[in-house]
mmCIF file of C-alpha atoms in Angstrom:
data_model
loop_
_atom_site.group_PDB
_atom_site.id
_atom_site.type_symbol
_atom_site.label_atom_id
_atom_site.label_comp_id
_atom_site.label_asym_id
_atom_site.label_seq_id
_atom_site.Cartn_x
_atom_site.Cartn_y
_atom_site.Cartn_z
ATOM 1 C CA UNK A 1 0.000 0.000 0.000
ATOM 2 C CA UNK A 2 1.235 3.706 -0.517
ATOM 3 C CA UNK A 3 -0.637 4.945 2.271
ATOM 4 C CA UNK A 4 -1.457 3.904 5.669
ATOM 5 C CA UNK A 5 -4.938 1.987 5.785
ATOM 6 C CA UNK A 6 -7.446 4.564 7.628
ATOM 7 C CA UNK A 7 -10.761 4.594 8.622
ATOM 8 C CA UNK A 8 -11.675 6.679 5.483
ATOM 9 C CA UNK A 9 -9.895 4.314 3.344
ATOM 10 C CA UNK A 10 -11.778 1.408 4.567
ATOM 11 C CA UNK A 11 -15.553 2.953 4.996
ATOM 12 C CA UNK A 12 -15.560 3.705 0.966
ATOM 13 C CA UNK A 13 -13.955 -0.029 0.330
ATOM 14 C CA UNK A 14 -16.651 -1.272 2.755
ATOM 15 C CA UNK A 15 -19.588 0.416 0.680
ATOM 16 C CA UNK A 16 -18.605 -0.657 -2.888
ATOM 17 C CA UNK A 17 -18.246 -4.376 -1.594
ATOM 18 C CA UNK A 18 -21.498 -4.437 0.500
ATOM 19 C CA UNK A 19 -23.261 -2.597 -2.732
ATOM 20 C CA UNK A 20 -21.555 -5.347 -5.117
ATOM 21 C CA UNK A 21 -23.284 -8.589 -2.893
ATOM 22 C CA UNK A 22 -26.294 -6.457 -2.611
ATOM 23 C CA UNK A 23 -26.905 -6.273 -5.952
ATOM 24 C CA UNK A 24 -25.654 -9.535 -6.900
ATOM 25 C CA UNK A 25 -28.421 -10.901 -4.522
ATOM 26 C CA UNK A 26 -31.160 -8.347 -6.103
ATOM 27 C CA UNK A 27 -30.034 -9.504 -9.519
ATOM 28 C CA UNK A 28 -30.345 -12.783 -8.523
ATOM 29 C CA UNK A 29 -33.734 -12.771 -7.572
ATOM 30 C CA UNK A 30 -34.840 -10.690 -10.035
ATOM 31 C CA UNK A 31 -33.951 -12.974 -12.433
ATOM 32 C CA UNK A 32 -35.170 -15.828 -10.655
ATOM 33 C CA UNK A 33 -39.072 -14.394 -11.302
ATOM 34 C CA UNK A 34 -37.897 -13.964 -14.531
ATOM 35 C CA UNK A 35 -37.215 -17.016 -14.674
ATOM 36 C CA UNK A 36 -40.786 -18.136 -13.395
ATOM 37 C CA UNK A 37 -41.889 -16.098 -16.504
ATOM 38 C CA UNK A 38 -39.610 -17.701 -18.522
ATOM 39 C CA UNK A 39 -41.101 -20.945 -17.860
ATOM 40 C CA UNK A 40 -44.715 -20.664 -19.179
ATOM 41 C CA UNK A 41 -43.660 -19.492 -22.422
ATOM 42 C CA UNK A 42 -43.685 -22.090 -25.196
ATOM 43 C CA UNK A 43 -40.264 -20.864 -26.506
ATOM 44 C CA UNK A 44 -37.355 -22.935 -25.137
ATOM 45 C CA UNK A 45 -34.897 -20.968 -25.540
ATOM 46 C CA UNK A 46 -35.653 -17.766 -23.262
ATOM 47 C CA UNK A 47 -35.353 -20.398 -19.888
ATOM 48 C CA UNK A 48 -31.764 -21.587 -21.291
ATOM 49 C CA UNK A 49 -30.817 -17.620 -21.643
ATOM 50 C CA UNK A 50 -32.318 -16.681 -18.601
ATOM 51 C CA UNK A 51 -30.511 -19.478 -16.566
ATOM 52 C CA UNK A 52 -27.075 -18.299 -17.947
ATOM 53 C CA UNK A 53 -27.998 -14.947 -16.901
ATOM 54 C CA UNK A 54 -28.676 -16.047 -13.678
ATOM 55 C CA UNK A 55 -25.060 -17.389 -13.287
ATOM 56 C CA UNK A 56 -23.000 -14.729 -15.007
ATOM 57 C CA UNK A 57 -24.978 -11.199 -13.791
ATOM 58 C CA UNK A 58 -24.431 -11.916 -9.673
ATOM 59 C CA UNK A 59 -20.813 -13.094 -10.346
ATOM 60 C CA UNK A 60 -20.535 -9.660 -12.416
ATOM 61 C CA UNK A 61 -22.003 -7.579 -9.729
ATOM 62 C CA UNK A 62 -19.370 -8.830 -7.253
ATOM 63 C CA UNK A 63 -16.296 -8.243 -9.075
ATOM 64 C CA UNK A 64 -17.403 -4.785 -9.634
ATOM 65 C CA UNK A 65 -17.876 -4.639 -6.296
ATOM 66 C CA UNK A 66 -14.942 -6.058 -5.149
ATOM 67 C CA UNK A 67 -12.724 -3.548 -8.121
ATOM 68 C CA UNK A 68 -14.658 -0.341 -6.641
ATOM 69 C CA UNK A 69 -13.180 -1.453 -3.183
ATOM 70 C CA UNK A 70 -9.972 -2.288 -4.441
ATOM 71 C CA UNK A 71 -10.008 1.049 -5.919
ATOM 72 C CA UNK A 72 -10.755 2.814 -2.355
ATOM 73 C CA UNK A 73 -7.997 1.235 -0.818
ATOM 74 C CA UNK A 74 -4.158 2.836 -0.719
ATOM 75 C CA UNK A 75 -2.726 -0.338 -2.975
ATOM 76 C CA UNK A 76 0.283 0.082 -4.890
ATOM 77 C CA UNK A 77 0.455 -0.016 -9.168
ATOM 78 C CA UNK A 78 1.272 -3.136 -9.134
ATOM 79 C CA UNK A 79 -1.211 -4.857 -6.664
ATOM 80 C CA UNK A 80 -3.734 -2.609 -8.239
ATOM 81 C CA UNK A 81 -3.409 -3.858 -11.813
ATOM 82 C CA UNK A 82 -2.687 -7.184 -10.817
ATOM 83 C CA UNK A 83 -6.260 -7.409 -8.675
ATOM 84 C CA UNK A 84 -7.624 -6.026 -11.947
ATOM 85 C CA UNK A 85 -6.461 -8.651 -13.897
ATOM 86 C CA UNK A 86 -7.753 -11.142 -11.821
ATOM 87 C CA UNK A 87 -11.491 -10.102 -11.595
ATOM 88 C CA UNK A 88 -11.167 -9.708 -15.449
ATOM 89 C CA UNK A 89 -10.177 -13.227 -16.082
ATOM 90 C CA UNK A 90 -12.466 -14.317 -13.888
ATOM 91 C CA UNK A 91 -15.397 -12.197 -15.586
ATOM 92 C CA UNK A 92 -14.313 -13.338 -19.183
ATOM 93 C CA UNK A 93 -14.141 -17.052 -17.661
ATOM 94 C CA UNK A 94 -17.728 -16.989 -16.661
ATOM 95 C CA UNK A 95 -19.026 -15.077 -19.154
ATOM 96 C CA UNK A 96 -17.157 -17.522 -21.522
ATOM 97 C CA UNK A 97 -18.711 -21.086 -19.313
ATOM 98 C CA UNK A 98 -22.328 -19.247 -19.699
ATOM 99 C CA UNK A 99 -21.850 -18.096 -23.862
ATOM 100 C CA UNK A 100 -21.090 -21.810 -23.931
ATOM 101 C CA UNK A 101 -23.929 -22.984 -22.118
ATOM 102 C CA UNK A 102 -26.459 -20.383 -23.621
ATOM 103 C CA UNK A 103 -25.096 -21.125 -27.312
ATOM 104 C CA UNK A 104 -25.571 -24.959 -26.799
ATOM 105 C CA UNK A 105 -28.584 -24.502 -25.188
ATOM 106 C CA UNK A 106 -30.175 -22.387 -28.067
ATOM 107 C CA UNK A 107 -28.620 -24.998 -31.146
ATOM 108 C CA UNK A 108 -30.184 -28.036 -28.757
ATOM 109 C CA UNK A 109 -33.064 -26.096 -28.724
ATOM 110 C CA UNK A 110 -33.297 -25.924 -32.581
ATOM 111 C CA UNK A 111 -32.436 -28.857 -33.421
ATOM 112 C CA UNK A 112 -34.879 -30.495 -31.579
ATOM 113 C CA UNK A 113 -37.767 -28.342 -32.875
ATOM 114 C CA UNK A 114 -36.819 -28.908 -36.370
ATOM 115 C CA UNK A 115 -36.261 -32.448 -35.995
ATOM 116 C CA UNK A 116 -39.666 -32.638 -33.992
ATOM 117 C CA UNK A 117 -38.361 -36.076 -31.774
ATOM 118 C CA UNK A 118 -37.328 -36.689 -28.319
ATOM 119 C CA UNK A 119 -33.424 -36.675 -29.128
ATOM 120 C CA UNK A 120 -30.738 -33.956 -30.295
ATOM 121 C CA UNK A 121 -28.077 -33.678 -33.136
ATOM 122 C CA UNK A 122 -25.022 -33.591 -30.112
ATOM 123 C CA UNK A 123 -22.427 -32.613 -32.575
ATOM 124 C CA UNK A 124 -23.519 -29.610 -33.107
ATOM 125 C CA UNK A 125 -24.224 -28.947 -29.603
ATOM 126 C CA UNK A 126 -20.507 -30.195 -29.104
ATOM 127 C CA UNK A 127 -18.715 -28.202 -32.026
ATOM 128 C CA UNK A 128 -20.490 -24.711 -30.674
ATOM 129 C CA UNK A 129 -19.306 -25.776 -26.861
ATOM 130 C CA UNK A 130 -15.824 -26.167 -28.315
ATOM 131 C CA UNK A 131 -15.460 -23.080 -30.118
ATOM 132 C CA UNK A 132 -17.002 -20.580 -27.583
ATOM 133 C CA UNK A 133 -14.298 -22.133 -25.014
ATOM 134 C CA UNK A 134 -11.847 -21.617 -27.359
ATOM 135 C CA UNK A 135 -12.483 -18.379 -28.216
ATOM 136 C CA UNK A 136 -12.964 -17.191 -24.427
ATOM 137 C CA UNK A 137 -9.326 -19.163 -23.789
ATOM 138 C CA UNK A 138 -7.653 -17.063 -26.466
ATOM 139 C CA UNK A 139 -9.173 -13.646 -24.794
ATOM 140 C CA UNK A 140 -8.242 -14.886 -20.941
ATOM 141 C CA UNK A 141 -4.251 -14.988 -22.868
ATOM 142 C CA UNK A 142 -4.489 -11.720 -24.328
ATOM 143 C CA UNK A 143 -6.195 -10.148 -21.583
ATOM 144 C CA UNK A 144 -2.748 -11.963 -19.479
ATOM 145 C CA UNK A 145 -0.483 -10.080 -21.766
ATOM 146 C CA UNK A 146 0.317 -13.518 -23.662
ATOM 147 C CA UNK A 147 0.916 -13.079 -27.200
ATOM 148 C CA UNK A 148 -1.738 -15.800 -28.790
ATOM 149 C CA UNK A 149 -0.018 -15.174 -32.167
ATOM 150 C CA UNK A 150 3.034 -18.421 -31.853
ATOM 151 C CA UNK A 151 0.391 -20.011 -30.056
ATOM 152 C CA UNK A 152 -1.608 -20.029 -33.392
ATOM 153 C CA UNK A 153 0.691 -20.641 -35.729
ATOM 154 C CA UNK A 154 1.903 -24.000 -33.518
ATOM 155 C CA UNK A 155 -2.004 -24.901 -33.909
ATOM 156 C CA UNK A 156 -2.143 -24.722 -37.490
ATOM 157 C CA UNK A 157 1.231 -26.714 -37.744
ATOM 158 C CA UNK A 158 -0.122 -29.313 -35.087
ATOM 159 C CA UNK A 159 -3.744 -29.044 -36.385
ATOM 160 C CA UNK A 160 -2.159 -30.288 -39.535
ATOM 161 C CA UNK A 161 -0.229 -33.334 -38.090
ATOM 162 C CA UNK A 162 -3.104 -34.280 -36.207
ATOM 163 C CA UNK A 163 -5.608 -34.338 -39.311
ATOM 164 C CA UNK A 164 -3.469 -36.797 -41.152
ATOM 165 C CA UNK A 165 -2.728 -39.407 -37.757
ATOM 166 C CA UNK A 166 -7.207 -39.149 -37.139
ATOM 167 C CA UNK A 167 -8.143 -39.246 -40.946
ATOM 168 C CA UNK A 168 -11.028 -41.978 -39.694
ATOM 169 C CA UNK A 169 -12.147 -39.490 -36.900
ATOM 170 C CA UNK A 170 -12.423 -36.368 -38.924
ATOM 171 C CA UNK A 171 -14.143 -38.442 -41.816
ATOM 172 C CA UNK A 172 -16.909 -39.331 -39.171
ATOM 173 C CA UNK A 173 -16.791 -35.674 -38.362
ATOM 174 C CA UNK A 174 -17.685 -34.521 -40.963
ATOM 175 C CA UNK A 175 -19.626 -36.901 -42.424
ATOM 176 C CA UNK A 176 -22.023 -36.283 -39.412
ATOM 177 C CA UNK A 177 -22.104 -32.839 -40.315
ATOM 178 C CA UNK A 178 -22.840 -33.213 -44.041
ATOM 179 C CA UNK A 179 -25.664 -35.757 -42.839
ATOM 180 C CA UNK A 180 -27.588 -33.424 -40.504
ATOM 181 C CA UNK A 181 -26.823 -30.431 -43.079
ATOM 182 C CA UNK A 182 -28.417 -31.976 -46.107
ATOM 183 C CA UNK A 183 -31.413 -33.531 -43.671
ATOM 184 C CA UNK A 184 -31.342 -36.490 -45.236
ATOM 185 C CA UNK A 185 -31.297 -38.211 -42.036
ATOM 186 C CA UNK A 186 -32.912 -36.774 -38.430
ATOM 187 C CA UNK A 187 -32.644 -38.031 -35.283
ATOM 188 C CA UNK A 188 -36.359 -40.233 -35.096
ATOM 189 C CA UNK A 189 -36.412 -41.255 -38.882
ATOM 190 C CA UNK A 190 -36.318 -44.600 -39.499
ATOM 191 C CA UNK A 191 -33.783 -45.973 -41.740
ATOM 192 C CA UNK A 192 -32.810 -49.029 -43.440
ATOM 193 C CA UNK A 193 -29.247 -49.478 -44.761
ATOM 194 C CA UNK A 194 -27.869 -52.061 -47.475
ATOM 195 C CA UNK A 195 -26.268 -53.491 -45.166
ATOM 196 C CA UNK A 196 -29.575 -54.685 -43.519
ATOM 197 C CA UNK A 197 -29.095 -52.756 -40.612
ATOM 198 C CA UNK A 198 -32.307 -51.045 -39.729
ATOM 199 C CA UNK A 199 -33.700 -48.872 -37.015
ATOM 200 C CA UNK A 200 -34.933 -45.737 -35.417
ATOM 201 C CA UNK A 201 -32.036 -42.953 -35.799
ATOM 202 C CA UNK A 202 -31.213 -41.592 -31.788
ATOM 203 C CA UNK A 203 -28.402 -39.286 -32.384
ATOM 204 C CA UNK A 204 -25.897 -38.218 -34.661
ATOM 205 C CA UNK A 205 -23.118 -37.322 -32.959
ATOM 206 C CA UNK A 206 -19.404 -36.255 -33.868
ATOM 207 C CA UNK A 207 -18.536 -40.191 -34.403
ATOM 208 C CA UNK A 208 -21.595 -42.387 -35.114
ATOM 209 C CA UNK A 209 -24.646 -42.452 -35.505
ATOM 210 C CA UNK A 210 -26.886 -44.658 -33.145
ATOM 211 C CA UNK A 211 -30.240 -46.769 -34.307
ATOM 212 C CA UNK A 212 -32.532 -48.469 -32.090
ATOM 213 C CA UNK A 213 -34.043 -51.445 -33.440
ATOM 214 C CA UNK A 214 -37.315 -52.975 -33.307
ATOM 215 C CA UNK A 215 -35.968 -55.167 -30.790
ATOM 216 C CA UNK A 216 -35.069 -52.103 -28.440
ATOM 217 C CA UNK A 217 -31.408 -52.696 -29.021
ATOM 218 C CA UNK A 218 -29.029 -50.118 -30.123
ATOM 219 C CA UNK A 219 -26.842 -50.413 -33.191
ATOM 220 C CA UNK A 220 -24.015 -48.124 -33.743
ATOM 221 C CA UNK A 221 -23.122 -47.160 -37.019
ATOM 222 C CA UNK A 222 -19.967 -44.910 -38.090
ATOM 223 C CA UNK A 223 -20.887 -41.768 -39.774
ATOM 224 C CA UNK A 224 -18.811 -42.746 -42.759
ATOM 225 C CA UNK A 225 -20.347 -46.145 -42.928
ATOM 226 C CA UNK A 226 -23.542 -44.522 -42.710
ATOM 227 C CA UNK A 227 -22.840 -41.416 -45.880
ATOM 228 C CA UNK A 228 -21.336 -44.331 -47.805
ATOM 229 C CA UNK A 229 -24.200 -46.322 -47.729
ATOM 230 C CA UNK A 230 -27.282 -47.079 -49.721
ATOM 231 C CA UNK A 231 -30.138 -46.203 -47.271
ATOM 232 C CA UNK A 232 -33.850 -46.194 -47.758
ATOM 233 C CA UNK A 233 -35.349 -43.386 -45.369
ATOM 234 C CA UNK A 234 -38.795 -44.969 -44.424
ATOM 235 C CA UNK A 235 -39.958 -41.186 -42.441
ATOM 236 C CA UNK A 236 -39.046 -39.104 -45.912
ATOM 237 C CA UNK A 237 -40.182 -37.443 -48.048
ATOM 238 C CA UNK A 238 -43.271 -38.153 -45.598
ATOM 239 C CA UNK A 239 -43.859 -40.246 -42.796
ATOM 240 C CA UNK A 240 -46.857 -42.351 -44.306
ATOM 241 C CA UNK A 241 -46.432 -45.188 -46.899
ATOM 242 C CA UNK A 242 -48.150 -48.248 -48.266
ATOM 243 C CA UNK A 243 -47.205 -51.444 -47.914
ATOM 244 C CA UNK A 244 -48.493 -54.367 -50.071
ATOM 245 C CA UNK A 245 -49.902 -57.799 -49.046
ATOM 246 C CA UNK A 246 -49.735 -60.654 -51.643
ATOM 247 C CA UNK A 247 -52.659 -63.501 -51.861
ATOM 248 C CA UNK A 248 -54.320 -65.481 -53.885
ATOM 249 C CA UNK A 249 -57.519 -67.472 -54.697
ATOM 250 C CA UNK A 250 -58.985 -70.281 -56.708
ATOM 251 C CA UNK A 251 -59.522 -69.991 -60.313
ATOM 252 C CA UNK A 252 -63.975 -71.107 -59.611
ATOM 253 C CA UNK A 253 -64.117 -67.834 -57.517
ATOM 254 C CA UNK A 254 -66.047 -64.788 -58.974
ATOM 255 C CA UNK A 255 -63.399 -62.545 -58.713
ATOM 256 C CA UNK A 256 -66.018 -59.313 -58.484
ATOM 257 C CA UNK A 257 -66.934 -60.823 -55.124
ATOM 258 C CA UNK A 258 -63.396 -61.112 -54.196
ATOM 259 C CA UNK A 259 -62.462 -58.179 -54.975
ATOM 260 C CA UNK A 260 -65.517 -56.576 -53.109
ATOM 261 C CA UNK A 261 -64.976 -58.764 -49.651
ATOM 262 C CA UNK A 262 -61.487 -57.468 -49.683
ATOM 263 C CA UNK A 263 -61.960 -53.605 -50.261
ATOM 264 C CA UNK A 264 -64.586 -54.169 -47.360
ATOM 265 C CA UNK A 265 -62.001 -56.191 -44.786
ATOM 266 C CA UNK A 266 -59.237 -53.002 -45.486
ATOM 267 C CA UNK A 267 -61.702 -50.234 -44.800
ATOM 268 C CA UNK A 268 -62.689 -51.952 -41.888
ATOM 269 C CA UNK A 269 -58.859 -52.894 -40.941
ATOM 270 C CA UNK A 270 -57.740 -48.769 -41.739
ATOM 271 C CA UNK A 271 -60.535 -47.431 -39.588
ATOM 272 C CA UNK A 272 -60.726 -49.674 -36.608
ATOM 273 C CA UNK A 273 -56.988 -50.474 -36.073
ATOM 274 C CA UNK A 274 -54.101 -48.113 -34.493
ATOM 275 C CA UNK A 275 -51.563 -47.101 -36.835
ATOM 276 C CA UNK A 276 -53.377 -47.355 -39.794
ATOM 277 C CA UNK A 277 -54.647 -44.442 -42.231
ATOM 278 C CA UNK A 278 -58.190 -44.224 -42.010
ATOM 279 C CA UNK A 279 -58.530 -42.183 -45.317
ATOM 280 C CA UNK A 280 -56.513 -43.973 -47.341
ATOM 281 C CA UNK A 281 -58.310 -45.892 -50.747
ATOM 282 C CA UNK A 282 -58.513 -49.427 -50.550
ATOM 283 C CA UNK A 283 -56.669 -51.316 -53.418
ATOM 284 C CA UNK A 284 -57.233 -54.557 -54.909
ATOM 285 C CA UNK A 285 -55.140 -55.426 -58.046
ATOM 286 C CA UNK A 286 -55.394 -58.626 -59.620
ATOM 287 C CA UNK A 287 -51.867 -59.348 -61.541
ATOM 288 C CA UNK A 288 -50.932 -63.074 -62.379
ATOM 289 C CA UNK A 289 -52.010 -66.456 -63.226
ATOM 290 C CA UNK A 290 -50.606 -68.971 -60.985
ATOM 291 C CA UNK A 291 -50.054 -72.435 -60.628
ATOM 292 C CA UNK A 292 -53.352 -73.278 -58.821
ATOM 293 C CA UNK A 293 -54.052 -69.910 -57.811
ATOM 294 C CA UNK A 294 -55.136 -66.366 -59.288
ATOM 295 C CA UNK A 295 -52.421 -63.905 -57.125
ATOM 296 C CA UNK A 296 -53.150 -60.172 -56.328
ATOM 297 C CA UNK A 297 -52.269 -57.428 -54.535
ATOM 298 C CA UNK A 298 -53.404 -55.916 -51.520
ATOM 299 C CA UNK A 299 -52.227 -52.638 -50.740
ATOM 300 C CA UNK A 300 -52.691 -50.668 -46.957
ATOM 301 C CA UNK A 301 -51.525 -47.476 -45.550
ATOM 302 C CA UNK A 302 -49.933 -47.240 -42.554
ATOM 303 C CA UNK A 303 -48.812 -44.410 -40.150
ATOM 304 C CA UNK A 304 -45.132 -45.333 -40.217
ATOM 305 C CA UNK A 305 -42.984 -47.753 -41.061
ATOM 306 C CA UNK A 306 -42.979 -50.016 -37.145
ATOM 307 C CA UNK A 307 -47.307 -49.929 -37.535
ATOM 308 C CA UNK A 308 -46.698 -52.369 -40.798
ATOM 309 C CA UNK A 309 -46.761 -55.734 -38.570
ATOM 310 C CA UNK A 310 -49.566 -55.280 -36.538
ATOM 311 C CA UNK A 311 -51.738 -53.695 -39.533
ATOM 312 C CA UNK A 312 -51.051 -57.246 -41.850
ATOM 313 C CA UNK A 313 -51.298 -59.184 -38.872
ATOM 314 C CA UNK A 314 -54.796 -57.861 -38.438
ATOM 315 C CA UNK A 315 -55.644 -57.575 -42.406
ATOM 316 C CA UNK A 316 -54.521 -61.276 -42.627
ATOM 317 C CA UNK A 317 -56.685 -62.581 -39.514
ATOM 318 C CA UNK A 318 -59.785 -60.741 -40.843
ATOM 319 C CA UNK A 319 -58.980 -61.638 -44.631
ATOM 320 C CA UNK A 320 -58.862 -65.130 -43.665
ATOM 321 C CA UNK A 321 -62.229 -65.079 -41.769
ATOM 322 C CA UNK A 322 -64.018 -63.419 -44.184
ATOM 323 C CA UNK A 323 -62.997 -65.638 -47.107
ATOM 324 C CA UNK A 324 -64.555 -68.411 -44.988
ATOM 325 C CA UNK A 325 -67.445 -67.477 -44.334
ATOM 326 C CA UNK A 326 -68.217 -66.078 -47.782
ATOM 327 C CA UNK A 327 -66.979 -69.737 -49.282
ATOM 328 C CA UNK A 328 -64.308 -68.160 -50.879
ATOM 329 C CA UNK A 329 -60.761 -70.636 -51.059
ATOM 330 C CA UNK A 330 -57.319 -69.725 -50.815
ATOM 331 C CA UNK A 331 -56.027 -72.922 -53.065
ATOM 332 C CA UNK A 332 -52.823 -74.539 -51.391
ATOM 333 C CA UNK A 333 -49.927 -75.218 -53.517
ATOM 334 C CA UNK A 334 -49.827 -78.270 -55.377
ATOM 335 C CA UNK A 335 -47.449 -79.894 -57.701
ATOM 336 C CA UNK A 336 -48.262 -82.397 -60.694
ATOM 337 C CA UNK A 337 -45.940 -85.604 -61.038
ATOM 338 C CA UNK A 338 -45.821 -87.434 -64.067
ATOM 339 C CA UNK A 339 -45.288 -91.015 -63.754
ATOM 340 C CA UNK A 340 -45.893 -93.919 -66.504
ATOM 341 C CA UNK A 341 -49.299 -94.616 -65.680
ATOM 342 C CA UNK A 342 -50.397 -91.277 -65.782
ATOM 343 C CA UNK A 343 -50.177 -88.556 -63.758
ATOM 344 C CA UNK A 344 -50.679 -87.718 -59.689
ATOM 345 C CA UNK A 345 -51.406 -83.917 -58.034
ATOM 346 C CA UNK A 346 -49.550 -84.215 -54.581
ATOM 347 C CA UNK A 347 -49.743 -81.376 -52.050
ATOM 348 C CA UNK A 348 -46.749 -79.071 -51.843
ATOM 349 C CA UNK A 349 -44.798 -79.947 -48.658
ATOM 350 C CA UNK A 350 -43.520 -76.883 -46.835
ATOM 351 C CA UNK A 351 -40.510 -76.822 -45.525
ATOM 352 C CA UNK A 352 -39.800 -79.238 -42.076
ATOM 353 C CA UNK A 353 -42.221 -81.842 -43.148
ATOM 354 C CA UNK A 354 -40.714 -85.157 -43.821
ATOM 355 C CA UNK A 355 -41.025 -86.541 -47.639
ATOM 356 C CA UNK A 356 -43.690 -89.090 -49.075
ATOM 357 C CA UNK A 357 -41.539 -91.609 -50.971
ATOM 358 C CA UNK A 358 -43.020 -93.064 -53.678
ATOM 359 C CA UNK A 359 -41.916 -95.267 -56.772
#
């Protein structure tokens, strides 16, 4: 200290730093009935900005306070600047923690409304953390009187070396990033690779990408895998489709009446079962010649792609009891052998059942 420390040193000192918690704790709760506010609003993104604020505003209000009474008391240059120094790096530091957190918070936030599913697109979310703590590093070693420039240019040299020893990584990278920029997947589509893996898409993050199967299991998939890939997108351009049913009946049936009991069974099966698309057409088409049978085409709309199995498994049940009781038959496969005598229809055997021999 220059001086010696007096009562009229230590009064002023005593005010700034009692006004500093003060309003840090009137801030506080201000902002905490903000935040009440905050929370009946349908917008997201005001509660993640007003819980940064409530972090970053008190902390503000007691550095100042704590500077103003630093500034009251008789300290020398040197203790003075250095005390400066210190409440500024701690300022940018939790301004640059909350920028982070309020950033993330806002691209989570969008992401998730776009994509319209439980679930987020975490490498964005990761990529804006990064470079908001990067950038508030860099200021912290300026604000120090550290030149950032060598530290920089060592960056790109090492950035450089780096890129070539994690070629797989940044491939993923951006791969993910080209994937979520293009939209051609979302986190909640479901997807179907060549591959045959198949699945509900999670999250994409700066890696893979991860599916949950119909069996509730998770399947990870590298984002490179996944951008080199033939994939059919079963949620896009839409989240509806058809799906067709093949059957078949004897050639003695009236085939009006057929294709009258039919329409009647998927009208009944799109309005009375979950999942299905109650205004969707009913479709018959009749389209080959068989064997023993005449085969068509039965074709349904569903709400998305998992609904398919429980919407035939319904169709088929109902299908089948209707046929019977109008006397309509579904012919079973049957195959002609020709032996010297003549010739002899046997049933076809499906597969597991032990063979009739026969000379």
């Amino acid at each position: 200290m220059t001086d010696d420390l007096t009562v009229d040193h230590l009064v002023p000192a005593a005010i700034a730093l009692a006004a500093g918690l003060a309003g840090a704790f009137l801030l506080r709760m201000a902002l905490r009935w903000l935040a009440g506010h905050a929370d009946r609003t349908r917008w997201g993104g005001d509660d993640v900005i007003v819980a940064a604020l409530r972090t970053v505003v008190p902390w503000a209000a007691v550095s100042a306070g704590v500077a103003g009474a630093a500034a009251a008391l008789p300290l020398k240059r040197a203790v003075q600047h250095g005390t400066n120094q210190v409440l500024t790096v701690l300022l940018i530091f939790v301004a640059t923690v909350t920028a982070a957190r309020v950033i993330a918070g806002l691209v989570r936030t969008v992401t998730t409304s776009r994509s319209g599913v439980a679930g987020s697109a975490t490498i964005f979310v990761n990529i804006t953390r990064i470079l908001v703590l990067a950038i508030g590093f860099l200021v912290m070693l300026q604000t120090l009187g550290i030149s950032i420039a060598p530290l920089l240019t060592a960056l790109g040299v090492g950035g450089l070396a780096v890129a070539l020893a994690l070629q797989d990584t940044l491939a993923n990278l951006f791969a993910g990033i080209h994937i979520l920029a293009s939209k051609t997947v979302q986190p909640g589509d479901y997807i179907q690779l060549s591959s045959g893996e198949d699945g509900y898409v999670e999250d994409i993050n700066w890696r893979q990408t991860t599916v949950r199967d119909l069996s509730n299991n998770l399947v990870v998939i590298p984002n490179g895998k996944l951008a080199q890939s033939n994939m059919t997108n079963f949620m896009r351009p839409e989240q509806q489709l058809t799906i067709m049913v093949q059957a078949g009946v004897s050639y003695d049936s009236d085939l009006e009446h057929v294709e009258r009991v039919t329409t009647e069974v998927v009208a009944e099966v799109m309005t009375e079962i979950a999942g299905a698309v109650p205004e969707h057409e009913p479709a018959v088409r009749f389209h080959t010649f068989g064997d023993s049978r005449i085969g068509f085409t039965v074709i349904l709309g569903v709400g998305e792609f998992s609904d398919q199995y429980r919407i035939k498994h319904e169709f088929i049940k109902r299908l089948h009891r209707r046929y019977r009781e109008e006397g309509i038959r579904i012919p079973a496969p049957a195959r002609t052998v020709a032996l010297q005598q003549g010739a002899v229809v046997f049933p076809q055997q499906r597969a597991g059942e032990d063979a009739v021999p026969f000379a």
